[in-house]
Each structure stands twice: as C-alpha cells, then as structure tokens.
Amino acid sequence: DDPKIENTVFRPGYMSYAGSGPNSRSNEVFIAMPSVSQNQLEYFGKNPWETPFGYVDEEDLNDVVDKWYAYGDMPPWGEGPDPQNI
C-alpha cells in the first residue's frame, strides 16, 4: 500500500486502485463518478489502499470510461491486445 496522504478528500474524477484490506490492492482501478454520493466520496480515501493516483476532468469522464471498457477485453470481445502479440 502507498503511504496514506492525510486529509485526502475524493472528488468526482479521482482514480484509485481498489482493494479489500491491507496489502490487497490489485490491478482493479476505480474512478469516482459524478453520481457518487457525498457520503461515499467522504468514505473513499480512509483506507491506505485507496490512494488517488490520477484525475479525469468531468467533461472527459464518459469518453475515458467508454474507451476503458472497449479496450479492456481481448479480441473478439474488445479492442485490447491480441494475446498472440504479447
């Protein structure tokens, strides 16, 4: 886990790794979306595995999420890398 950044308050657009406990962070990433409640935004960042590492401007969120989902799967379901070429 990364060192906890004190007084980190998540806001829509923050990107962070997901986890379920200490030293559990994986390659799963989440983006705090504008529809997230204020209570949830205040809860994010309370755990050391929820350290924001990036930010997506609100006007770009939908485009980034669309590309993320389209890219992630390998062919024939998505536009991700061909495993034969890795």
PDB file of N, CA and C in Angstrom:
ATOM      1  N   ASP A   1       0.837  -1.188   0.000  1.00  0.00           N
ATOM      2  CA  ASP A   1       0.000   0.000   0.000  1.00  0.00           C
ATOM      3  C   ASP A   1       0.876   1.243   0.000  1.00  0.00           C
ATOM      4  N   ASP A   2       0.372   2.303  -0.623  1.00  0.00           N
ATOM      5  CA  ASP A   2       1.095   3.565  -0.614  1.00  0.00           C
ATOM      6  C   ASP A   2       0.914   4.251   0.732  1.00  0.00           C
ATOM      7  N   PRO A   3       1.858   5.120   1.085  1.00  0.00           N
ATOM      8  CA  PRO A   3       1.662   5.880   2.320  1.00  0.00           C
ATOM      9  C   PRO A   3       0.381   6.702   2.216  1.00  0.00           C
ATOM     10  N   LYS A   4      -0.371   6.743   3.289  1.00  0.00           N
ATOM     11  CA  LYS A   4      -1.622   7.488   3.302  1.00  0.00           C
ATOM     12  C   LYS A   4      -1.341   8.977   3.217  1.00  0.00           C
ATOM     13  N   ILE A   5      -2.057   9.627   2.322  1.00  0.00           N
ATOM     14  CA  ILE A   5      -1.970  11.082   2.208  1.00  0.00           C
ATOM     15  C   ILE A   5      -3.028  11.653   3.134  1.00  0.00           C
ATOM     16  N   GLU A   6      -2.598  12.369   4.133  1.00  0.00           N
ATOM     17  CA  GLU A   6      -3.528  12.899   5.127  1.00  0.00           C
ATOM     18  C   GLU A   6      -4.510  13.875   4.489  1.00  0.00           C
ATOM     19  N   ASN A   7      -5.739  13.829   4.991  1.00  0.00           N
ATOM     20  CA  ASN A   7      -6.806  14.740   4.590  1.00  0.00           C
ATOM     21  C   ASN A   7      -7.128  14.691   3.097  1.00  0.00           C
ATOM     22  N   THR A   8      -6.965  13.524   2.491  1.00  0.00           N
ATOM     23  CA  THR A   8      -7.334  13.364   1.094  1.00  0.00           C
ATOM     24  C   THR A   8      -8.846  13.229   1.012  1.00  0.00           C
ATOM     25  N   VAL A   9      -9.474  14.134   0.329  1.00  0.00           N
ATOM     26  CA  VAL A   9     -10.912  14.072   0.122  1.00  0.00           C
ATOM     27  C   VAL A   9     -11.133  13.802  -1.356  1.00  0.00           C
ATOM     28  N   PHE A  10     -11.742  12.654  -1.651  1.00  0.00           N
ATOM     29  CA  PHE A  10     -12.026  12.310  -3.033  1.00  0.00           C
ATOM     30  C   PHE A  10     -13.057  13.264  -3.602  1.00  0.00           C
ATOM     31  N   ARG A  11     -12.973  13.446  -4.901  1.00  0.00           N
ATOM     32  CA  ARG A  11     -13.983  14.200  -5.630  1.00  0.00           C
ATOM     33  C   ARG A  11     -14.189  13.502  -6.962  1.00  0.00           C
ATOM     34  N   PRO A  12     -15.288  13.778  -7.635  1.00  0.00           N
ATOM     35  CA  PRO A  12     -15.514  13.120  -8.923  1.00  0.00           C
ATOM     36  C   PRO A  12     -14.321  13.295  -9.850  1.00  0.00           C
ATOM     37  N   GLY A  13     -13.926  12.189 -10.465  1.00  0.00           N
ATOM     38  CA  GLY A  13     -12.800  12.200 -11.384  1.00  0.00           C
ATOM     39  C   GLY A  13     -11.529  11.594 -10.814  1.00  0.00           C
ATOM     40  N   TYR A  14     -11.440  11.442  -9.492  1.00  0.00           N
ATOM     41  CA  TYR A  14     -10.247  10.832  -8.905  1.00  0.00           C
ATOM     42  C   TYR A  14     -10.185   9.363  -9.290  1.00  0.00           C
ATOM     43  N   MET A  15      -8.981   8.890  -9.606  1.00  0.00           N
ATOM     44  CA  MET A  15      -8.742   7.490  -9.927  1.00  0.00           C
ATOM     45  C   MET A  15      -7.929   6.878  -8.792  1.00  0.00           C
ATOM     46  N   SER A  16      -8.279   5.636  -8.430  1.00  0.00           N
ATOM     47  CA  SER A  16      -7.579   4.953  -7.346  1.00  0.00           C
ATOM     48  C   SER A  16      -7.625   3.458  -7.595  1.00  0.00           C
ATOM     49  N   TYR A  17      -6.657   2.740  -7.027  1.00  0.00           N
ATOM     50  CA  TYR A  17      -6.706   1.290  -7.050  1.00  0.00           C
ATOM     51  C   TYR A  17      -7.743   0.823  -6.042  1.00  0.00           C
ATOM     52  N   ALA A  18      -8.417  -0.279  -6.378  1.00  0.00           N
ATOM     53  CA  ALA A  18      -9.387  -0.881  -5.473  1.00  0.00           C
ATOM     54  C   ALA A  18      -8.673  -1.901  -4.590  1.00  0.00           C
ATOM     55  N   GLY A  19      -9.249  -2.185  -3.456  1.00  0.00           N
ATOM     56  CA  GLY A  19      -8.712  -3.188  -2.544  1.00  0.00           C
ATOM     57  C   GLY A  19      -9.766  -3.570  -1.540  1.00  0.00           C
ATOM     58  N   SER A  20      -9.495  -4.617  -0.784  1.00  0.00           N
ATOM     59  CA  SER A  20     -10.464  -5.061   0.215  1.00  0.00           C
ATOM     60  C   SER A  20      -9.856  -5.115   1.610  1.00  0.00           C
ATOM     61  N   GLY A  21      -8.619  -4.681   1.730  1.00  0.00           N
ATOM     62  CA  GLY A  21      -7.945  -4.678   3.018  1.00  0.00           C
ATOM     63  C   GLY A  21      -6.473  -4.391   2.815  1.00  0.00           C
ATOM     64  N   PRO A  22      -5.714  -4.315   3.904  1.00  0.00           N
ATOM     65  CA  PRO A  22      -4.285  -4.041   3.784  1.00  0.00           C
ATOM     66  C   PRO A  22      -3.593  -5.027   2.843  1.00  0.00           C
ATOM     67  N   ASN A  23      -2.734  -4.500   1.997  1.00  0.00           N
ATOM     68  CA  ASN A  23      -1.952  -5.290   1.039  1.00  0.00           C
ATOM     69  C   ASN A  23      -2.822  -6.139   0.103  1.00  0.00           C
ATOM     70  N   SER A  24      -4.028  -5.670  -0.189  1.00  0.00           N
ATOM     71  CA  SER A  24      -4.933  -6.406  -1.068  1.00  0.00           C
ATOM     72  C   SER A  24      -5.136  -5.721  -2.415  1.00  0.00           C
ATOM     73  N   ARG A  25      -4.513  -4.589  -2.600  1.00  0.00           N
ATOM     74  CA  ARG A  25      -4.736  -3.827  -3.826  1.00  0.00           C
ATOM     75  C   ARG A  25      -4.293  -4.652  -5.025  1.00  0.00           C
ATOM     76  N   SER A  26      -5.081  -4.617  -6.070  1.00  0.00           N
ATOM     77  CA  SER A  26      -4.765  -5.375  -7.279  1.00  0.00           C
ATOM     78  C   SER A  26      -4.678  -4.411  -8.456  1.00  0.00           C
ATOM     79  N   ASN A  27      -4.908  -4.922  -9.639  1.00  0.00           N
ATOM     80  CA  ASN A  27      -4.870  -4.062 -10.813  1.00  0.00           C
ATOM     81  C   ASN A  27      -6.237  -3.486 -11.124  1.00  0.00           C
ATOM     82  N   GLU A  28      -7.202  -3.655 -10.229  1.00  0.00           N
ATOM     83  CA  GLU A  28      -8.517  -3.056 -10.431  1.00  0.00           C
ATOM     84  C   GLU A  28      -8.455  -1.583 -10.053  1.00  0.00           C
ATOM     85  N   VAL A  29      -9.007  -0.775 -10.923  1.00  0.00           N
ATOM     86  CA  VAL A  29      -8.984   0.675 -10.730  1.00  0.00           C
ATOM     87  C   VAL A  29     -10.413   1.183 -10.732  1.00  0.00           C
ATOM     88  N   PHE A  30     -10.681   2.181  -9.931  1.00  0.00           N
ATOM     89  CA  PHE A  30     -11.997   2.817 -10.000  1.00  0.00           C
ATOM     90  C   PHE A  30     -11.835   4.308 -10.193  1.00  0.00           C
ATOM     91  N   ILE A  31     -12.857   4.887 -10.782  1.00  0.00           N
ATOM     92  CA  ILE A  31     -12.941   6.342 -10.953  1.00  0.00           C
ATOM     93  C   ILE A  31     -14.166   6.794 -10.169  1.00  0.00           C
ATOM     94  N   ALA A  32     -14.013   7.761  -9.309  1.00  0.00           N
ATOM     95  CA  ALA A  32     -15.157   8.324  -8.592  1.00  0.00           C
ATOM     96  C   ALA A  32     -15.977   9.137  -9.601  1.00  0.00           C
ATOM     97  N   MET A  33     -17.175   8.683  -9.852  1.00  0.00           N
ATOM     98  CA  MET A  33     -18.032   9.301 -10.857  1.00  0.00           C
ATOM     99  C   MET A  33     -18.866  10.418 -10.233  1.00  0.00           C
ATOM    100  N   PRO A  34     -19.389  11.342 -11.060  1.00  0.00           N
ATOM    101  CA  PRO A  34     -20.194  12.449 -10.527  1.00  0.00           C
ATOM    102  C   PRO A  34     -21.433  11.995  -9.766  1.00  0.00           C
ATOM    103  N   SER A  35     -21.951  10.808 -10.068  1.00  0.00           N
ATOM    104  CA  SER A  35     -23.167  10.332  -9.408  1.00  0.00           C
ATOM    105  C   SER A  35     -22.911   9.756  -8.015  1.00  0.00           C
ATOM    106  N   VAL A  36     -21.639   9.644  -7.618  1.00  0.00           N
ATOM    107  CA  VAL A  36     -21.308   9.105  -6.293  1.00  0.00           C
ATOM    108  C   VAL A  36     -21.784  10.082  -5.223  1.00  0.00           C
ATOM    109  N   SER A  37     -22.422   9.536  -4.185  1.00  0.00           N
ATOM    110  CA  SER A  37     -22.949  10.388  -3.121  1.00  0.00           C
ATOM    111  C   SER A  37     -21.816  11.050  -2.345  1.00  0.00           C
ATOM    112  N   GLN A  38     -22.136  12.152  -1.705  1.00  0.00           N
ATOM    113  CA  GLN A  38     -21.146  12.867  -0.900  1.00  0.00           C
ATOM    114  C   GLN A  38     -20.641  11.976   0.234  1.00  0.00           C
ATOM    115  N   ASN A  39     -21.529  11.174   0.836  1.00  0.00           N
ATOM    116  CA  ASN A  39     -21.099  10.263   1.900  1.00  0.00           C
ATOM    117  C   ASN A  39     -20.046   9.282   1.396  1.00  0.00           C
ATOM    118  N   GLN A  40     -20.249   8.737   0.199  1.00  0.00           N
ATOM    119  CA  GLN A  40     -19.283   7.789  -0.356  1.00  0.00           C
ATOM    120  C   GLN A  40     -17.970   8.486  -0.679  1.00  0.00           C
ATOM    121  N   LEU A  41     -18.041   9.699  -1.246  1.00  0.00           N
ATOM    122  CA  LEU A  41     -16.817  10.449  -1.541  1.00  0.00           C
ATOM    123  C   LEU A  41     -16.017  10.694  -0.262  1.00  0.00           C
ATOM    124  N   GLU A  42     -16.706  10.976   0.826  1.00  0.00           N
ATOM    125  CA  GLU A  42     -16.025  11.209   2.102  1.00  0.00           C
ATOM    126  C   GLU A  42     -15.429   9.921   2.653  1.00  0.00           C
ATOM    127  N   TYR A  43     -16.017   8.770   2.317  1.00  0.00           N
ATOM    128  CA  TYR A  43     -15.505   7.487   2.792  1.00  0.00           C
ATOM    129  C   TYR A  43     -14.270   7.055   2.007  1.00  0.00           C
ATOM    130  N   PHE A  44     -14.262   7.307   0.691  1.00  0.00           N
ATOM    131  CA  PHE A  44     -13.091   6.970  -0.125  1.00  0.00           C
ATOM    132  C   PHE A  44     -11.869   7.667   0.454  1.00  0.00           C
ATOM    133  N   GLY A  45     -10.748   6.970   0.455  1.00  0.00           N
ATOM    134  CA  GLY A  45      -9.510   7.557   0.935  1.00  0.00           C
ATOM    135  C   GLY A  45      -9.249   7.337   2.413  1.00  0.00           C
ATOM    136  N   LYS A  46     -10.203   6.757   3.104  1.00  0.00           N
ATOM    137  CA  LYS A  46      -9.993   6.477   4.527  1.00  0.00           C
ATOM    138  C   LYS A  46      -9.054   5.292   4.707  1.00  0.00           C
ATOM    139  N   ASN A  47      -8.948   4.452   3.668  1.00  0.00           N
ATOM    140  CA  ASN A  47      -8.109   3.263   3.732  1.00  0.00           C
ATOM    141  C   ASN A  47      -6.825   3.491   2.948  1.00  0.00           C
ATOM    142  N   PRO A  48      -5.686   2.940   3.407  1.00  0.00           N
ATOM    143  CA  PRO A  48      -4.416   3.213   2.736  1.00  0.00           C
ATOM    144  C   PRO A  48      -4.342   2.666   1.317  1.00  0.00           C
ATOM    145  N   TRP A  49      -5.167   1.672   0.976  1.00  0.00           N
ATOM    146  CA  TRP A  49      -5.138   1.138  -0.387  1.00  0.00           C
ATOM    147  C   TRP A  49      -5.945   1.998  -1.337  1.00  0.00           C
ATOM    148  N   GLU A  50      -6.612   3.020  -0.847  1.00  0.00           N
ATOM    149  CA  GLU A  50      -7.366   3.947  -1.692  1.00  0.00           C
ATOM    150  C   GLU A  50      -6.614   5.276  -1.767  1.00  0.00           C
ATOM    151  N   THR A  51      -5.525   5.264  -2.491  1.00  0.00           N
ATOM    152  CA  THR A  51      -4.720   6.460  -2.663  1.00  0.00           C
ATOM    153  C   THR A  51      -4.874   6.930  -4.095  1.00  0.00           C
ATOM    154  N   PRO A  52      -5.440   8.102  -4.321  1.00  0.00           N
ATOM    155  CA  PRO A  52      -5.626   8.553  -5.697  1.00  0.00           C
ATOM    156  C   PRO A  52      -4.295   8.700  -6.416  1.00  0.00           C
ATOM    157  N   PHE A  53      -4.273   8.260  -7.656  1.00  0.00           N
ATOM    158  CA  PHE A  53      -3.058   8.394  -8.459  1.00  0.00           C
ATOM    159  C   PHE A  53      -3.312   9.170  -9.741  1.00  0.00           C
ATOM    160  N   GLY A  54      -4.553   9.511  -9.998  1.00  0.00           N
ATOM    161  CA  GLY A  54      -4.853  10.233 -11.231  1.00  0.00           C
ATOM    162  C   GLY A  54      -6.171  10.970 -11.117  1.00  0.00           C
ATOM    163  N   TYR A  55      -6.420  11.802 -12.119  1.00  0.00           N
ATOM    164  CA  TYR A  55      -7.643  12.601 -12.151  1.00  0.00           C
ATOM    165  C   TYR A  55      -8.096  12.728 -13.592  1.00  0.00           C
ATOM    166  N   VAL A  56      -9.406  12.583 -13.813  1.00  0.00           N
ATOM    167  CA  VAL A  56     -10.010  12.766 -15.132  1.00  0.00           C
ATOM    168  C   VAL A  56     -10.976  13.931 -15.023  1.00  0.00           C
ATOM    169  N   ASP A  57     -10.814  14.940 -15.883  1.00  0.00           N
ATOM    170  CA  ASP A  57     -11.741  16.074 -15.882  1.00  0.00           C
ATOM    171  C   ASP A  57     -13.162  15.591 -16.120  1.00  0.00           C
ATOM    172  N   GLU A  58     -14.120  16.231 -15.453  1.00  0.00           N
ATOM    173  CA  GLU A  58     -15.507  15.796 -15.527  1.00  0.00           C
ATOM    174  C   GLU A  58     -16.028  15.749 -16.966  1.00  0.00           C
ATOM    175  N   GLU A  59     -15.624  16.694 -17.794  1.00  0.00           N
ATOM    176  CA  GLU A  59     -16.126  16.703 -19.177  1.00  0.00           C
ATOM    177  C   GLU A  59     -15.547  15.545 -20.001  1.00  0.00           C
ATOM    178  N   ASP A  60     -14.473  14.908 -19.515  1.00  0.00           N
ATOM    179  CA  ASP A  60     -13.857  13.783 -20.229  1.00  0.00           C
ATOM    180  C   ASP A  60     -14.227  12.420 -19.652  1.00  0.00           C
ATOM    181  N   LEU A  61     -14.954  12.388 -18.536  1.00  0.00           N
ATOM    182  CA  LEU A  61     -15.216  11.130 -17.846  1.00  0.00           C
ATOM    183  C   LEU A  61     -15.898  10.085 -18.731  1.00  0.00           C
ATOM    184  N   ASN A  62     -16.974  10.462 -19.411  1.00  0.00           N
ATOM    185  CA  ASN A  62     -17.700   9.482 -20.220  1.00  0.00           C
ATOM    186  C   ASN A  62     -16.825   8.930 -21.327  1.00  0.00           C
ATOM    187  N   ASP A  63     -16.038   9.780 -21.967  1.00  0.00           N
ATOM    188  CA  ASP A  63     -15.157   9.325 -23.044  1.00  0.00           C
ATOM    189  C   ASP A  63     -14.109   8.356 -22.506  1.00  0.00           C
ATOM    190  N   VAL A  64     -13.517   8.679 -21.366  1.00  0.00           N
ATOM    191  CA  VAL A  64     -12.497   7.810 -20.765  1.00  0.00           C
ATOM    192  C   VAL A  64     -13.106   6.467 -20.381  1.00  0.00           C
ATOM    193  N   VAL A  65     -14.267   6.474 -19.753  1.00  0.00           N
ATOM    194  CA  VAL A  65     -14.910   5.225 -19.339  1.00  0.00           C
ATOM    195  C   VAL A  65     -15.271   4.385 -20.562  1.00  0.00           C
ATOM    196  N   ASP A  66     -15.804   5.004 -21.612  1.00  0.00           N
ATOM    197  CA  ASP A  66     -16.138   4.258 -22.834  1.00  0.00           C
ATOM    198  C   ASP A  66     -14.904   3.592 -23.428  1.00  0.00           C
ATOM    199  N   LYS A  67     -13.798   4.312 -23.483  1.00  0.00           N
ATOM    200  CA  LYS A  67     -12.565   3.750 -24.043  1.00  0.00           C
ATOM    201  C   LYS A  67     -12.010   2.655 -23.143  1.00  0.00           C
ATOM    202  N   TRP A  68     -12.111   2.838 -21.871  1.00  0.00           N
ATOM    203  CA  TRP A  68     -11.618   1.872 -20.902  1.00  0.00           C
ATOM    204  C   TRP A  68     -12.317   0.525 -21.103  1.00  0.00           C
ATOM    205  N   TYR A  69     -13.651   0.567 -21.164  1.00  0.00           N
ATOM    206  CA  TYR A  69     -14.398  -0.680 -21.326  1.00  0.00           C
ATOM    207  C   TYR A  69     -14.176  -1.293 -22.700  1.00  0.00           C
ATOM    208  N   ALA A  70     -14.065  -0.500 -23.722  1.00  0.00           N
ATOM    209  CA  ALA A  70     -13.860  -1.028 -25.072  1.00  0.00           C
ATOM    210  C   ALA A  70     -12.486  -1.670 -25.192  1.00  0.00           C
ATOM    211  N   TYR A  71     -11.481  -1.082 -24.576  1.00  0.00           N
ATOM    212  CA  TYR A  71     -10.115  -1.572 -24.713  1.00  0.00           C
ATOM    213  C   TYR A  71      -9.863  -2.820 -23.880  1.00  0.00           C
ATOM    214  N   GLY A  72     -10.419  -2.887 -22.693  1.00  0.00           N
ATOM    215  CA  GLY A  72     -10.036  -3.884 -21.714  1.00  0.00           C
ATOM    216  C   GLY A  72     -10.119  -5.332 -22.127  1.00  0.00           C
ATOM    217  N   ASP A  73     -11.127  -5.715 -22.880  1.00  0.00           N
ATOM    218  CA  ASP A  73     -11.261  -7.113 -23.274  1.00  0.00           C
ATOM    219  C   ASP A  73     -10.407  -7.427 -24.478  1.00  0.00           C
ATOM    220  N   MET A  74      -9.965  -8.666 -24.531  1.00  0.00           N
ATOM    221  CA  MET A  74      -9.196  -9.121 -25.687  1.00  0.00           C
ATOM    222  C   MET A  74     -10.152  -9.452 -26.839  1.00  0.00           C
ATOM    223  N   PRO A  75      -9.651  -9.422 -28.057  1.00  0.00           N
ATOM    224  CA  PRO A  75     -10.486  -9.791 -29.201  1.00  0.00           C
ATOM    225  C   PRO A  75     -11.051 -11.197 -28.993  1.00  0.00           C
ATOM    226  N   PRO A  76     -12.215 -11.493 -29.409  1.00  0.00           N
ATOM    227  CA  PRO A  76     -13.085 -10.722 -30.285  1.00  0.00           C
ATOM    228  C   PRO A  76     -14.054  -9.821 -29.539  1.00  0.00           C
ATOM    229  N   TRP A  77     -13.993  -9.771 -28.191  1.00  0.00           N
ATOM    230  CA  TRP A  77     -14.972  -9.013 -27.413  1.00  0.00           C
ATOM    231  C   TRP A  77     -14.624  -7.540 -27.273  1.00  0.00           C
ATOM    232  N   GLY A  78     -13.377  -7.190 -27.309  1.00  0.00           N
ATOM    233  CA  GLY A  78     -12.974  -5.797 -27.121  1.00  0.00           C
ATOM    234  C   GLY A  78     -11.810  -5.455 -28.020  1.00  0.00           C
ATOM    235  N   GLU A  79     -11.217  -4.308 -27.748  1.00  0.00           N
ATOM    236  CA  GLU A  79     -10.126  -3.803 -28.577  1.00  0.00           C
ATOM    237  C   GLU A  79      -8.778  -3.918 -27.871  1.00  0.00           C
ATOM    238  N   GLY A  80      -8.704  -4.773 -26.879  1.00  0.00           N
ATOM    239  CA  GLY A  80      -7.450  -4.958 -26.140  1.00  0.00           C
ATOM    240  C   GLY A  80      -6.413  -5.663 -26.981  1.00  0.00           C
ATOM    241  N   PRO A  81      -5.246  -5.902 -26.393  1.00  0.00           N
ATOM    242  CA  PRO A  81      -4.149  -6.501 -27.149  1.00  0.00           C
ATOM    243  C   PRO A  81      -4.440  -7.950 -27.539  1.00  0.00           C
ATOM    244  N   ASP A  82      -3.980  -8.326 -28.686  1.00  0.00           N
ATOM    245  CA  ASP A  82      -4.083  -9.709 -29.139  1.00  0.00           C
ATOM    246  C   ASP A  82      -3.069 -10.523 -28.342  1.00  0.00           C
ATOM    247  N   PRO A  83      -3.518 -11.540 -27.589  1.00  0.00           N
ATOM    248  CA  PRO A  83      -2.571 -12.288 -26.751  1.00  0.00           C
ATOM    249  C   PRO A  83      -1.461 -12.954 -27.550  1.00  0.00           C
ATOM    250  N   GLN A  84      -1.673 -13.193 -28.828  1.00  0.00           N
ATOM    251  CA  GLN A  84      -0.650 -13.788 -29.668  1.00  0.00           C
ATOM    252  C   GLN A  84       0.505 -12.810 -29.920  1.00  0.00           C
ATOM    253  N   ASN A  85       0.244 -11.501 -29.721  1.00  0.00           N
ATOM    254  CA  ASN A  85       1.262 -10.487 -29.984  1.00  0.00           C
ATOM    255  C   ASN A  85       1.926  -9.978 -28.716  1.00  0.00           C
ATOM    256  N   ILE A  86       1.585 -10.561 -27.595  1.00  0.00           N
ATOM    257  CA  ILE A  86       2.163 -10.089 -26.324  1.00  0.00           C
ATOM    258  C   ILE A  86       3.414 -10.878 -26.017  1.00  0.00           C
TER     259      ILE A  86
END
